Amino acid sequence: MRTLLGFTSVLNCIYGHAMTTFSETFANTADFKTVLTDKTGEAFVREGFDATWGKVNVSDRPDLADFQCNGALAVAKQAKANPREVATKITAHLTGDTAIKSLEIAGPGFLNFVLSDSALSDRANALSADERLGAPVVETKRKVIIDYGGPNVAKPMHVGHLRTAVIGESLKRIMRFMGDEVIGDAHFGDWGYQMGLLITAVSDEQPDLPYFDETFDGEYPVHSPVLLSDLERLYPFASNKGKENAEYRDRARKATRELQDGRKGYRALWQHFVDVSKTSLKEDYRILGVEFDLWNGESDADPFVAPMIEELKAKGLLETDQGAEIIRVAREDDKAEIPPLLVVSSEGSAMYGTTDLATIKQRREEECPDLILYAVDQRQSNHFTQVFRAAYLAGYASEGQLEHIANGTVNGTDGKPFKTREGGVLKLGDLLAQANSAASVRLHEAGLGKGLSDEDFNKTTWQIAVSAIKFAELSNHRLTNYVFDLDRFMVFEGKTGPYLMYQAVRMKSILRKAVEQGVSAGEIIVTEAAERELVLLLDGFEAALKETYLKRAPNILADHVYRLAQTFSKFYAACPVLIADTDAQKSSRLALVKLTLAQLEKGLDLMGLTAPEVM
RNA sequence: GGCUCCGUAGCUCAAUUGGAUAGAGCAUCCGCCUUCUAAGCGGACGGUUACAGGUUCGAUUCCUGUCGGAGUCGCCA
């Protein structure tokens, strides 16, 4: 379910900046990787090679170096030269830099950079002073709509809905933080045949309601005649009956049509369905920390369908085929056969793709986005190919402005699509409650949270529970068909959300104690190995965010955040802060803790998580 | 059958334009709480990256094929 809309064209959008596609580049780049890349690139240029060969990466041999450049190998291959000789010439241009403690040629021609402690100290202090904690900003701000969620009326959310909600929310936060203007749209599934099914089911169960009396001209009741539980019960019932019983199906279709044609009682009843469902959905999303800017539904797109069809006709894009109106979207070089987009079915109704296409038109006219991302299951990839091509043909967007951010499926521990042990669907709300209960038990077992009020204790367990679920989700690449194993997520040991929470809590604890003891943060002076490692990690925030942004892959951010927490934990064990030998060391390490906490909390926030004060 | 995605340690997952010794967590084993929270830290064990070829100085990564899994292929969404 995706939405639609569209009235008349808004000229300044159609002919304005939205037709421009931006290259995705970033502004402030002060991390070691970039600085070293610039320097090394310059060295390559001075040897007559392209600067791009100077790309420096974090070393994958931390025992040998902090950073490395593989460019000499590649350029030598192209120039048919000896890689070690090339590397020698490059290093000659890089001597005399005090930031570089050592630069060595290793193996077949790798350049190994080791940075000086003072360079690390300087960088750490700069990060401390940077309110963005080293995060990059996009060079050109764009307006982005992210379409994620896709919840439906009468269908409770389940684990499958977690994927798009959690990934979409994270991408929204990341892009927004990096400077884009981002609108999150829930794209509520509130229209179509399923609504007709519900109306039919309610009319059979409660035929005396005024909604079904066409002669009724009074005020319809304010309160809904159905509860959420009724909808959840009626929908599967009606859906099955519609499949088995042709007469029932026809009644539901008729109801659908009448609803869409504006039959008053049906509209009023439908509004109750929408309100009841939305209230429940919003509660689930609230717990998950997912916030939409728009709750546009498919119904909001409905008024735009008819004008759009006229427009498509006028443009000569529509073709009648087997009684339906279609747009052909196949291309010469297609490997797979891409079927045409069905705009009007042979029964005269709007289809899934119709709604989506109209939604693109609506968004263009109402929001004029530079980019629309669809965080939707990969199984709909054909659908989006069709819709996107149709949109390009219709001029509702230009090539590259529409992207399907596909995700894999969520499986159970048996490798099949997730089901409860009883074989049923586990409702998201129940799942969250289970996780919360597990967190509560764990906290009690550990004898923690005793000093907390009931309210704070409850808040803490939810933060831990949600972190377990969301981090498990986000640490997988979005295309992975991952196994959802709540028991494993709830163990709270190792690479889990609660681990991240725990490290944040330890940092906060140190900060509180520092205040008590009158220790204040000062200049960071890096000396210990654990400090070096931590600063290098902090420096990597920028690169991790860039990568996450370009690939629309929050697992890269999740990995950075985890490694940051892990590296801090190592530092925590190796480098006492408040009981360090000297005051300067205390101040330095305290500043490092503050910086680490700030970046960790920012990273958590970008994943839609918040750490408690105590756990 | 066509097309898409996937196949990495016993399990769940990573791997930055093709780079050095393929990394984490869990599980198993060994250490570490009279210093800031042990939901922690250190270490060990664990791999023919499904298989067979090809390109390359170098392949988990690119190409071809085989096997295995998932998905999808116009009037559902």
XYZ file of C-alpha atoms (C1' of nucleotides) in Angstrom:
692
model
C 0.000 0.000 0.000
C 1.381 3.264 -1.008
C -0.491 6.443 -1.538
C -1.361 8.836 -4.322
C -2.644 12.190 -5.273
C -2.294 14.998 -7.731
C -4.178 17.942 -9.082
C -2.893 20.376 -11.582
C 0.759 20.851 -12.219
C 2.759 23.204 -10.099
C 5.043 24.843 -12.572
C 7.835 25.983 -10.326
C 8.369 22.444 -9.185
C 8.097 20.774 -12.553
C 10.444 23.218 -14.183
C 12.386 24.209 -11.115
C 15.108 22.698 -9.037
C 13.416 19.389 -8.511
C 14.350 18.280 -11.982
C 17.964 18.573 -11.001
C 19.604 15.513 -9.653
C 22.325 16.238 -7.158
C 25.531 14.396 -6.802
C 25.856 13.231 -3.248
C 28.854 14.930 -1.743
C 29.653 16.181 1.725
C 30.907 19.434 3.119
C 33.019 19.393 6.255
C 35.549 16.631 6.044
C 38.211 16.832 8.684
C 38.668 13.217 9.603
C 42.034 11.544 9.254
C 40.893 9.513 6.330
C 40.042 12.586 4.304
C 43.065 14.601 5.387
C 45.430 11.755 4.565
C 43.626 11.062 1.311
C 44.071 14.683 0.265
C 47.747 14.663 1.076
C 48.406 11.341 -0.563
C 46.349 12.277 -3.585
C 48.507 15.331 -3.998
C 51.590 13.148 -3.865
C 50.198 10.971 -6.629
C 49.501 14.052 -8.724
C 53.072 15.215 -8.285
C 54.158 11.885 -9.691
C 51.901 12.397 -12.660
C 49.070 10.147 -11.538
C 45.452 10.812 -10.824
C 44.670 12.036 -7.330
C 42.024 9.360 -6.859
C 44.776 6.771 -6.370
C 45.569 8.463 -3.106
C 42.547 7.134 -1.337
C 43.366 6.253 2.237
C 41.366 3.834 4.348
C 41.435 2.636 7.889
C 44.063 -0.057 8.031
C 42.881 -3.613 8.131
C 46.080 -4.457 9.907
C 45.805 -2.362 13.069
C 48.898 -4.108 14.381
C 50.884 -2.491 11.576
C 49.233 0.844 10.967
C 46.366 3.198 11.618
C 45.635 3.928 7.972
C 46.674 2.546 4.647
C 46.700 3.451 0.978
C 46.566 0.785 -1.710
C 46.832 3.184 -4.626
C 50.425 2.432 -5.518
C 49.467 -1.135 -6.329
C 46.641 -0.125 -8.599
C 48.464 2.674 -10.344
C 51.509 0.521 -10.913
C 49.335 -2.047 -12.570
C 47.934 0.560 -14.899
C 51.297 2.184 -15.622
C 53.019 -1.179 -15.811
C 55.455 -0.025 -13.167
C 56.910 -1.590 -10.073
C 54.481 -0.933 -7.228
C 57.134 -0.633 -4.573
C 59.006 1.911 -6.651
C 55.855 3.938 -7.099
C 55.204 3.713 -3.387
C 58.710 4.916 -2.622
C 58.226 7.987 -4.803
C 54.894 8.757 -3.147
C 56.276 8.526 0.361
C 59.027 10.975 -0.544
C 56.376 13.653 -0.900
C 54.835 12.861 2.436
C 57.792 13.259 4.727
C 58.065 16.042 7.227
C 54.474 15.878 8.399
C 54.473 15.902 12.178
C 51.033 14.282 12.277
C 52.495 11.191 10.708
C 54.622 9.279 13.141
C 55.685 6.764 10.571
C 54.993 5.955 6.957
C 56.181 2.623 5.668
C 55.912 0.607 2.541
C 54.753 -2.880 3.282
C 54.191 -6.044 1.316
C 53.773 -5.495 -2.415
C 53.349 -1.734 -2.014
C 50.896 -0.800 0.691
C 51.484 2.559 2.333
C 51.114 2.218 6.075
C 50.447 5.358 8.091
C 50.869 5.530 11.825
C 49.715 8.790 13.362
C 51.441 10.579 16.178
C 49.870 10.798 19.602
C 49.766 14.560 19.280
C 47.779 14.322 16.056
C 45.298 12.048 17.810
C 45.124 14.413 20.765
C 44.489 17.366 18.472
C 41.755 15.525 16.656
C 40.108 14.455 19.889
C 40.096 18.011 21.181
C 38.696 19.254 17.902
C 35.921 16.679 18.067
C 35.155 17.727 21.616
C 34.747 21.291 20.450
C 32.589 20.295 17.484
C 28.910 20.286 18.281
C 28.370 17.825 15.433
C 30.895 15.399 16.939
C 32.618 15.047 13.609
C 29.514 14.293 11.580
C 29.526 15.463 7.966
C 26.978 17.710 6.293
C 25.707 17.266 2.764
C 27.100 19.721 0.263
C 23.688 20.373 -1.220
C 20.629 20.165 0.918
C 17.793 18.206 -0.622
C 14.175 17.703 0.102
C 13.571 14.030 0.668
C 10.395 12.105 1.317
C 10.794 8.727 2.934
C 7.848 6.442 2.510
C 7.994 3.777 5.170
C 5.754 1.957 7.509
C 2.814 1.133 5.326
C 0.524 0.060 8.158
C -3.020 -0.890 7.325
C -6.430 -0.371 8.791
C -7.608 -3.369 10.790
C -4.370 -5.261 10.433
C -2.279 -5.231 13.578
C 1.389 -4.772 12.956
C 3.700 -7.759 13.245
C 7.440 -8.299 13.055
C 7.376 -7.778 9.304
C 6.416 -4.170 9.890
C 9.431 -3.687 12.096
C 11.805 -3.804 9.224
C 10.595 -0.870 7.192
C 9.642 1.158 10.248
C 12.996 0.816 11.918
C 15.104 1.203 8.787
C 13.015 4.060 7.439
C 13.066 5.899 10.729
C 16.816 5.568 10.977
C 17.386 6.770 7.434
C 15.093 9.689 8.088
C 17.048 10.731 11.149
C 20.397 10.248 9.460
C 19.554 12.232 6.357
C 17.965 14.967 8.398
C 20.960 15.178 10.685
C 23.232 15.403 7.698
C 21.407 18.432 6.430
C 18.599 17.281 4.180
C 15.027 18.340 4.676
C 13.283 15.043 5.266
C 9.611 14.170 5.488
C 8.605 10.784 6.828
C 5.306 9.512 5.477
C 3.492 6.523 6.984
C 1.559 5.891 3.795
C -1.413 4.498 5.622
C -3.308 1.665 3.923
C -6.811 2.936 4.403
C -8.444 2.435 1.033
C -9.586 -0.165 -1.403
C -11.222 -3.555 -1.335
C -10.209 -4.292 2.250
C -12.378 -1.398 3.391
C -15.323 -2.809 1.473
C -14.772 -6.125 3.185
C -14.902 -4.518 6.602
C -18.028 -2.530 5.829
C -19.729 -5.687 4.606
C -18.700 -7.634 7.668
C -19.944 -4.966 10.052
C -23.223 -4.637 8.172
C -23.842 -8.353 8.611
C -23.026 -8.239 12.285
C -24.750 -5.008 13.219
C -27.294 -4.388 10.423
C -29.271 -1.875 12.463
C -26.529 0.714 12.598
C -27.474 3.996 10.933
C -24.448 3.819 8.654
C -26.243 1.300 6.493
C -29.540 3.167 6.298
C -29.424 5.217 3.142
C -32.412 7.234 4.272
C -30.704 8.247 7.493
C -29.983 11.956 7.528
C -29.133 12.631 11.159
C -25.811 12.843 12.896
C -23.857 9.611 13.003
C -22.641 8.447 16.406
C -19.425 9.973 17.661
C -18.213 6.722 19.130
C -17.066 3.850 16.996
C -19.398 0.871 16.808
C -16.371 -1.364 16.544
C -13.283 -1.788 18.649
C -9.866 -2.590 17.329
C -10.385 -6.167 18.432
C -13.530 -6.291 16.283
C -11.621 -5.094 13.255
C -8.834 -7.566 13.833
C -11.409 -10.324 14.083
C -13.582 -9.213 11.176
C -10.875 -8.530 8.651
C -9.465 -12.051 8.320
C -12.972 -13.435 8.489
C -14.220 -11.239 5.663
C -11.067 -11.670 3.659
C -11.428 -15.436 3.677
C -15.119 -15.330 3.017
C -14.520 -13.036 0.046
C -12.145 -15.576 -1.420
C -14.545 -18.460 -1.022
C -17.842 -16.807 -1.661
C -18.394 -14.941 -4.930
C -21.591 -13.316 -3.759
C -19.896 -11.971 -0.646
C -17.024 -10.715 -2.729
C -19.380 -8.849 -4.991
C -21.058 -7.214 -2.025
C -17.680 -6.137 -0.699
C -16.693 -4.760 -4.064
C -19.930 -2.884 -4.282
C -19.351 -1.461 -0.827
C -15.850 -0.476 -1.871
C -17.134 1.363 -4.874
C -19.859 3.089 -2.890
C -17.374 4.131 -0.243
C -15.134 5.599 -2.878
C -18.067 7.272 -4.543
C -18.742 8.999 -1.255
C -21.703 7.194 0.268
C -22.202 9.126 3.464
C -22.828 6.333 5.952
C -19.956 4.280 4.613
C -17.636 7.237 4.849
C -18.640 7.842 8.436
C -18.160 4.208 9.356
C -14.882 4.080 7.484
C -13.677 7.089 9.446
C -14.217 5.100 12.625
C -12.157 2.234 11.215
C -9.378 4.639 10.385
C -9.424 6.385 13.744
C -9.544 3.208 15.769
C -6.708 1.651 13.798
C -4.576 4.747 13.727
C -4.783 5.175 17.497
C -3.476 1.683 18.019
C -0.805 1.930 15.355
C 0.436 5.198 16.744
C 0.858 3.600 20.142
C 3.047 0.863 18.675
C 5.078 3.422 16.775
C 5.385 5.601 19.857
C 6.881 2.737 21.824
C 9.240 2.006 18.959
C 10.322 5.607 18.709
C 9.071 5.942 15.167
C 7.628 9.322 14.296
C 5.991 10.188 10.999
C 5.645 13.737 9.762
C 2.787 12.745 7.519
C 0.056 10.209 7.974
C -1.157 10.478 4.435
C -3.326 7.573 3.506
C -4.143 5.987 0.232
C -7.511 7.643 0.559
C -5.828 11.037 0.386
C -4.580 10.131 -3.027
C -7.951 9.114 -4.313
C -9.021 12.571 -5.472
C -5.931 12.730 -7.642
C -6.513 9.546 -9.530
C -9.127 10.735 -11.994
C -7.245 13.880 -13.039
C -4.098 11.848 -13.356
C -5.768 9.396 -15.678
C -6.985 12.265 -17.839
C -3.476 13.628 -17.913
C -1.952 10.279 -18.822
C -4.482 9.966 -21.606
C -3.656 13.412 -22.879
C 0.000 12.515 -22.931
C -0.777 9.424 -24.950
C 0.691 7.092 -22.384
C -2.402 5.035 -21.750
C -3.169 2.083 -23.911
C -6.200 -0.179 -23.787
C -5.274 -3.814 -23.501
C -7.555 -6.704 -22.578
C -10.089 -4.233 -21.290
C -7.651 -2.489 -18.972
C -5.800 0.792 -19.262
C -2.071 0.298 -19.076
C 1.215 2.113 -19.489
C 3.928 0.129 -21.199
C 7.173 0.475 -19.307
C 9.367 -2.208 -20.857
C 12.713 -1.109 -22.221
C 14.930 -2.451 -24.976
C 17.728 -3.598 -22.738
C 15.581 -5.254 -20.110
C 16.804 -8.685 -19.161
C 13.548 -9.559 -17.525
C 10.198 -8.850 -19.035
C 8.726 -5.866 -17.225
C 4.956 -6.023 -17.532
C 3.016 -2.836 -18.152
C 1.685 -0.831 -15.244
C -2.017 -1.386 -14.801
C -3.606 1.987 -14.276
C -7.270 1.083 -14.644
C -8.451 -2.463 -14.272
C -10.931 -4.021 -16.671
C -13.492 -3.434 -13.939
C -12.727 0.237 -13.984
C -11.041 0.426 -10.637
C -7.764 1.920 -9.521
C -4.983 -0.487 -8.739
C -2.070 -0.537 -6.333
C 0.161 1.000 -8.957
C -2.424 3.629 -9.780
C -2.350 4.849 -6.230
C 1.413 4.878 -6.084
C 1.751 6.757 -9.333
C -0.811 9.311 -8.258
C 1.016 9.670 -4.952
C 4.200 10.576 -6.789
C 2.295 13.204 -8.695
C 0.768 14.503 -5.491
C 4.067 14.623 -3.700
C 5.593 16.477 -6.567
C 2.868 19.039 -6.502
C 2.524 19.378 -2.763
C 6.062 18.872 -1.556
C 8.243 19.088 -4.618
C 10.845 16.620 -3.344
C 14.249 16.086 -4.879
C 14.188 12.489 -3.861
C 11.640 9.947 -2.713
C 12.798 6.830 -0.923
C 10.535 3.831 -0.515
C 11.536 1.634 2.386
C 9.557 -1.398 1.336
C 10.054 -5.144 1.135
C 12.186 -6.282 -1.783
C 9.361 -8.485 -3.024
C 7.770 -5.339 -4.350
C 10.733 -4.450 -6.478
C 8.958 -5.231 -9.742
C 6.088 -3.077 -8.700
C 8.367 -0.129 -8.036
C 10.214 -0.619 -11.280
C 6.901 -0.287 -13.059
C 5.687 2.676 -11.063
C 8.982 4.545 -11.261
C 9.222 4.115 -15.009
C 5.657 5.228 -15.440
C 6.377 8.272 -13.299
C 9.402 9.130 -15.397
C 7.375 8.758 -18.582
C 4.626 10.932 -17.165
C 7.117 13.557 -16.064
C 6.255 13.254 -12.391
C 9.872 12.703 -11.528
C 13.149 12.476 -13.325
C 15.388 9.473 -13.506
C 17.116 8.884 -10.194
C 14.649 10.749 -8.024
C 12.785 7.626 -7.006
C 14.511 4.871 -5.124
C 13.320 1.606 -3.731
C 15.181 0.964 -0.487
C 14.454 -2.733 -0.399
C 14.638 -4.951 2.625
C 14.652 -8.697 3.073
C 12.170 -10.784 4.946
C 12.056 -11.581 8.633
C 12.241 -15.291 9.327
C 11.679 -17.432 12.357
C 14.339 -19.688 13.799
C 13.184 -22.387 11.370
C 14.251 -20.161 8.495
C 10.700 -19.687 7.333
C 8.673 -16.498 7.530
C 8.236 -15.565 11.147
C 5.451 -17.257 13.068
C 4.818 -17.824 16.744
C 5.401 -21.231 18.230
C 1.698 -21.836 17.805
C 1.996 -20.960 14.159
C 0.158 -17.686 14.419
C 1.236 -14.134 13.804
C 2.870 -12.397 16.724
C 1.472 -8.919 17.063
C 4.041 -6.209 17.359
C 2.437 -4.848 20.479
C 2.707 -8.243 22.177
C 6.252 -8.650 21.018
C 7.223 -5.320 22.507
C 5.491 -6.196 25.758
C 7.393 -9.482 25.924
C 10.666 -7.695 25.426
C 9.787 -5.157 28.086
C 8.926 -7.890 30.512
C 12.226 -9.625 29.835
C 14.098 -6.403 30.497
C 12.228 -5.930 33.738
C 13.075 -9.430 34.919
C 16.717 -8.956 34.029
C 16.921 -5.673 35.879
C 15.400 -7.174 38.997
C 17.686 -10.185 38.822
C 20.695 -7.944 38.750
C 19.355 -5.989 41.675
C 19.460 -2.816 39.625
C 17.114 0.079 39.418
C 16.199 -0.085 43.086
C 16.493 3.615 43.528
C 14.238 4.334 40.594
C 10.644 5.391 40.803
C 8.150 3.050 39.173
C 7.851 5.482 36.334
C 11.594 5.696 35.742
C 11.992 1.957 36.109
C 9.310 1.406 33.519
C 10.857 3.929 31.193
C 14.214 2.203 31.545
C 12.908 -1.265 30.757
C 11.219 0.039 27.640
C 14.404 1.725 26.516
C 16.302 -1.518 26.974
C 13.650 -3.640 25.307
C 13.324 -1.402 22.305
C 17.087 -1.183 21.955
C 17.293 -4.979 21.828
C 14.773 -5.239 19.038
C 15.836 -2.250 16.988
C 19.545 -2.866 17.213
C 19.103 -6.492 16.202
C 17.186 -5.209 13.216
C 19.571 -2.431 12.283
C 22.776 -4.389 12.646
C 21.756 -6.622 9.758
C 22.148 -5.357 6.256
C 18.674 -4.386 5.105
C 18.637 -6.945 2.274
C 19.459 -9.846 4.563
C 16.643 -12.261 5.248
C 17.416 -12.377 8.906
C 16.258 -14.687 11.635
C 14.142 -13.068 14.292
C 14.867 -14.825 17.546
C 13.468 -12.882 20.451
C 15.041 -15.203 23.003
C 18.454 -14.497 21.602
C 17.854 -10.754 21.453
C 16.673 -10.833 25.044
C 19.818 -12.401 26.395
C 21.275 -8.920 26.495
C 24.837 -10.124 26.179
C 27.342 -9.473 23.476
C 26.433 -7.512 20.396
C 23.035 -6.242 21.462
C 21.157 -3.035 22.034
C 21.336 -3.396 25.812
C 25.122 -3.628 25.524
C 25.094 -0.186 23.927
C 22.775 1.086 26.637
C 25.017 -0.369 29.298
C 28.124 1.330 27.990
C 26.295 4.651 27.820
C 25.126 4.157 31.392
C 28.673 3.494 32.556
C 29.810 6.715 30.929
C 26.991 8.651 32.525
C 27.884 7.167 35.859
C 31.454 8.402 35.548
C 30.240 11.834 34.591
C 27.971 12.010 37.631
C 30.749 10.927 39.937
C 33.110 13.432 38.376
C 30.743 16.221 39.337
C 30.580 14.896 42.885
C 34.344 14.737 43.093
C 34.883 18.084 41.470
C 36.782 16.673 38.515
C 36.285 18.631 35.327
C 37.085 17.839 31.718
C 40.212 19.303 30.276
C 42.540 18.934 27.352
C 42.697 15.451 25.930
C 46.188 14.036 25.852
C 46.393 10.645 24.188
C 49.030 8.284 25.479
C 47.649 4.798 26.099
C 46.851 2.265 23.402
C 43.231 2.106 24.519
C 42.992 5.878 24.197
C 44.470 5.806 20.722
C 42.004 3.197 19.640
C 39.090 5.121 21.045
C 40.075 8.345 19.328
C 40.522 6.562 16.016
C 37.022 5.156 16.392
C 35.575 8.563 17.211
C 37.311 9.916 14.134
C 35.601 7.236 12.051
C 32.133 8.604 12.743
C 32.329 10.837 9.704
C 33.235 8.062 7.297
C 30.617 5.751 8.771
C 27.888 8.327 8.298
C 28.916 9.076 4.729
C 28.869 5.422 3.882
C 25.543 4.926 5.590
C 24.071 7.842 3.693
C 25.346 6.839 0.284
C 24.291 3.234 0.616
C 21.141 3.902 2.608
C 22.440 1.200 4.884
C 21.987 1.882 8.615
C 23.852 -1.297 9.501
C 27.048 0.621 8.775
C 26.148 3.183 11.411
C 25.060 0.400 13.752
C 28.446 -1.230 13.341
C 30.230 2.004 14.107
C 28.176 2.577 17.223
C 28.780 -0.947 18.429
C 32.500 -0.725 17.880
C 32.564 2.617 19.631
C 30.835 1.106 22.644
C 33.135 -1.886 22.563
C 36.249 0.236 22.295
C 35.046 2.359 25.165
C 34.538 -0.734 27.259
C 38.111 -1.719 26.581
C 39.234 1.782 27.514
C 37.115 1.586 30.655
C 38.906 -1.548 31.730
C 42.371 -0.300 30.849
C 42.261 3.378 31.713
C 40.762 4.428 35.024
C 39.305 7.893 34.802
C 38.506 9.257 38.235
C 41.227 7.298 39.913
C 43.911 8.069 37.393
C 47.364 9.023 38.590
C 47.354 12.724 37.872
C 44.771 15.491 37.684
C 45.696 16.151 34.063
C 45.045 12.513 33.257
C 41.717 12.580 35.040
C 40.661 15.679 33.125
C 41.871 14.280 29.850
C 40.130 10.964 30.262
C 36.986 12.592 31.536
C 36.894 14.743 28.414
C 37.313 11.622 26.347
C 34.414 9.967 28.148
C 32.231 13.027 27.579
C 33.089 13.059 23.900
C 32.488 9.337 23.557
C 29.159 9.566 25.313
C 28.092 12.470 23.115
C 28.906 10.568 19.941
C 27.410 7.357 21.237
C 24.171 9.077 22.164
C 24.059 10.783 18.806
C 24.584 7.468 17.084
C 21.866 5.900 19.200
C 19.553 8.751 18.384
C 20.179 8.219 14.687
C 19.050 4.639 15.179
C 16.015 5.872 17.048
C 17.270 4.830 20.478
C 17.752 6.546 23.805
C 19.950 5.338 26.648
C 18.708 5.362 30.230
C 20.534 7.087 33.077
C 20.886 3.958 35.127
C 20.548 0.254 34.503
C 10.797 -21.951 -17.486
C 12.524 -16.164 -17.507
C 14.371 -12.660 -14.114
C 16.087 -10.785 -9.148
C 18.406 -11.629 -4.484
C 21.023 -14.985 -1.508
C 24.777 -19.262 -0.126
C 30.943 -16.864 4.611
C 33.111 -20.504 11.600
C 28.541 -25.400 14.960
C 24.531 -20.994 15.180
C 23.229 -15.640 13.974
C 25.554 -12.022 11.046
C 29.830 -8.371 9.097
C 33.609 -7.447 5.627
C 34.885 0.443 3.308
C 36.439 1.787 -5.691
C 39.302 -6.051 -6.051
C 44.190 -5.949 -1.356
C 48.188 -8.031 3.506
C 46.585 -12.874 8.321
C 38.152 -13.055 5.848
C 36.011 -10.186 11.150
C 32.145 -9.836 15.358
C 28.457 -11.955 18.732
C 26.515 -16.614 20.590
C 27.999 -21.566 21.906
C 32.593 -24.374 24.004
C 37.229 -23.872 26.936
C 40.886 -20.841 30.100
C 41.777 -16.414 32.961
C 40.007 -11.461 35.491
C 35.484 -8.267 40.447
C 39.206 -5.112 48.464
C 39.614 0.915 41.720
C 34.765 4.561 38.220
C 28.174 -0.897 37.321
C 31.154 -8.264 35.545
C 24.513 -6.858 30.982
C 31.850 -6.271 31.414
C 37.355 -7.236 29.985
C 41.472 -10.473 28.143
C 42.729 -15.150 25.766
C 41.871 -20.003 23.203
C 39.158 -22.933 19.779
C 36.548 -22.562 15.298
C 36.929 -21.244 7.607
C 38.576 -25.027 0.805
C 33.862 -17.744 1.718
C 28.300 -23.843 -1.775
C 31.057 -26.105 -6.144
C 33.933 -25.744 -10.974
C 36.315 -22.613 -14.202
C 37.848 -17.479 -15.990
C 40.025 -12.270 -15.581
C 44.090 -10.276 -12.187
C 50.430 -9.504 -9.203
C 46.084 -10.259 -5.898
C 38.951 -12.445 -5.848
C 34.068 -13.274 -0.351
C 33.972 -9.060 -3.977
C 34.077 -8.941 -11.182
C 32.591 -12.770 -15.406
C 30.649 -17.864 -17.018
C 28.570 -22.413 -15.571
C 26.628 -26.089 -11.871
C 24.149 -27.211 -7.269
C 21.072 -25.399 -3.229
C 17.518 -21.664 -0.967
C 14.131 -17.419 -1.213
C 11.243 -14.149 -4.065
C 8.837 -12.634 -8.332
C 6.673 -13.019 -13.409
C -0.640 -7.584 -15.685
C -6.272 -6.953 -13.494
C -4.091 -8.575 -4.712
C -1.329 -5.074 -2.089
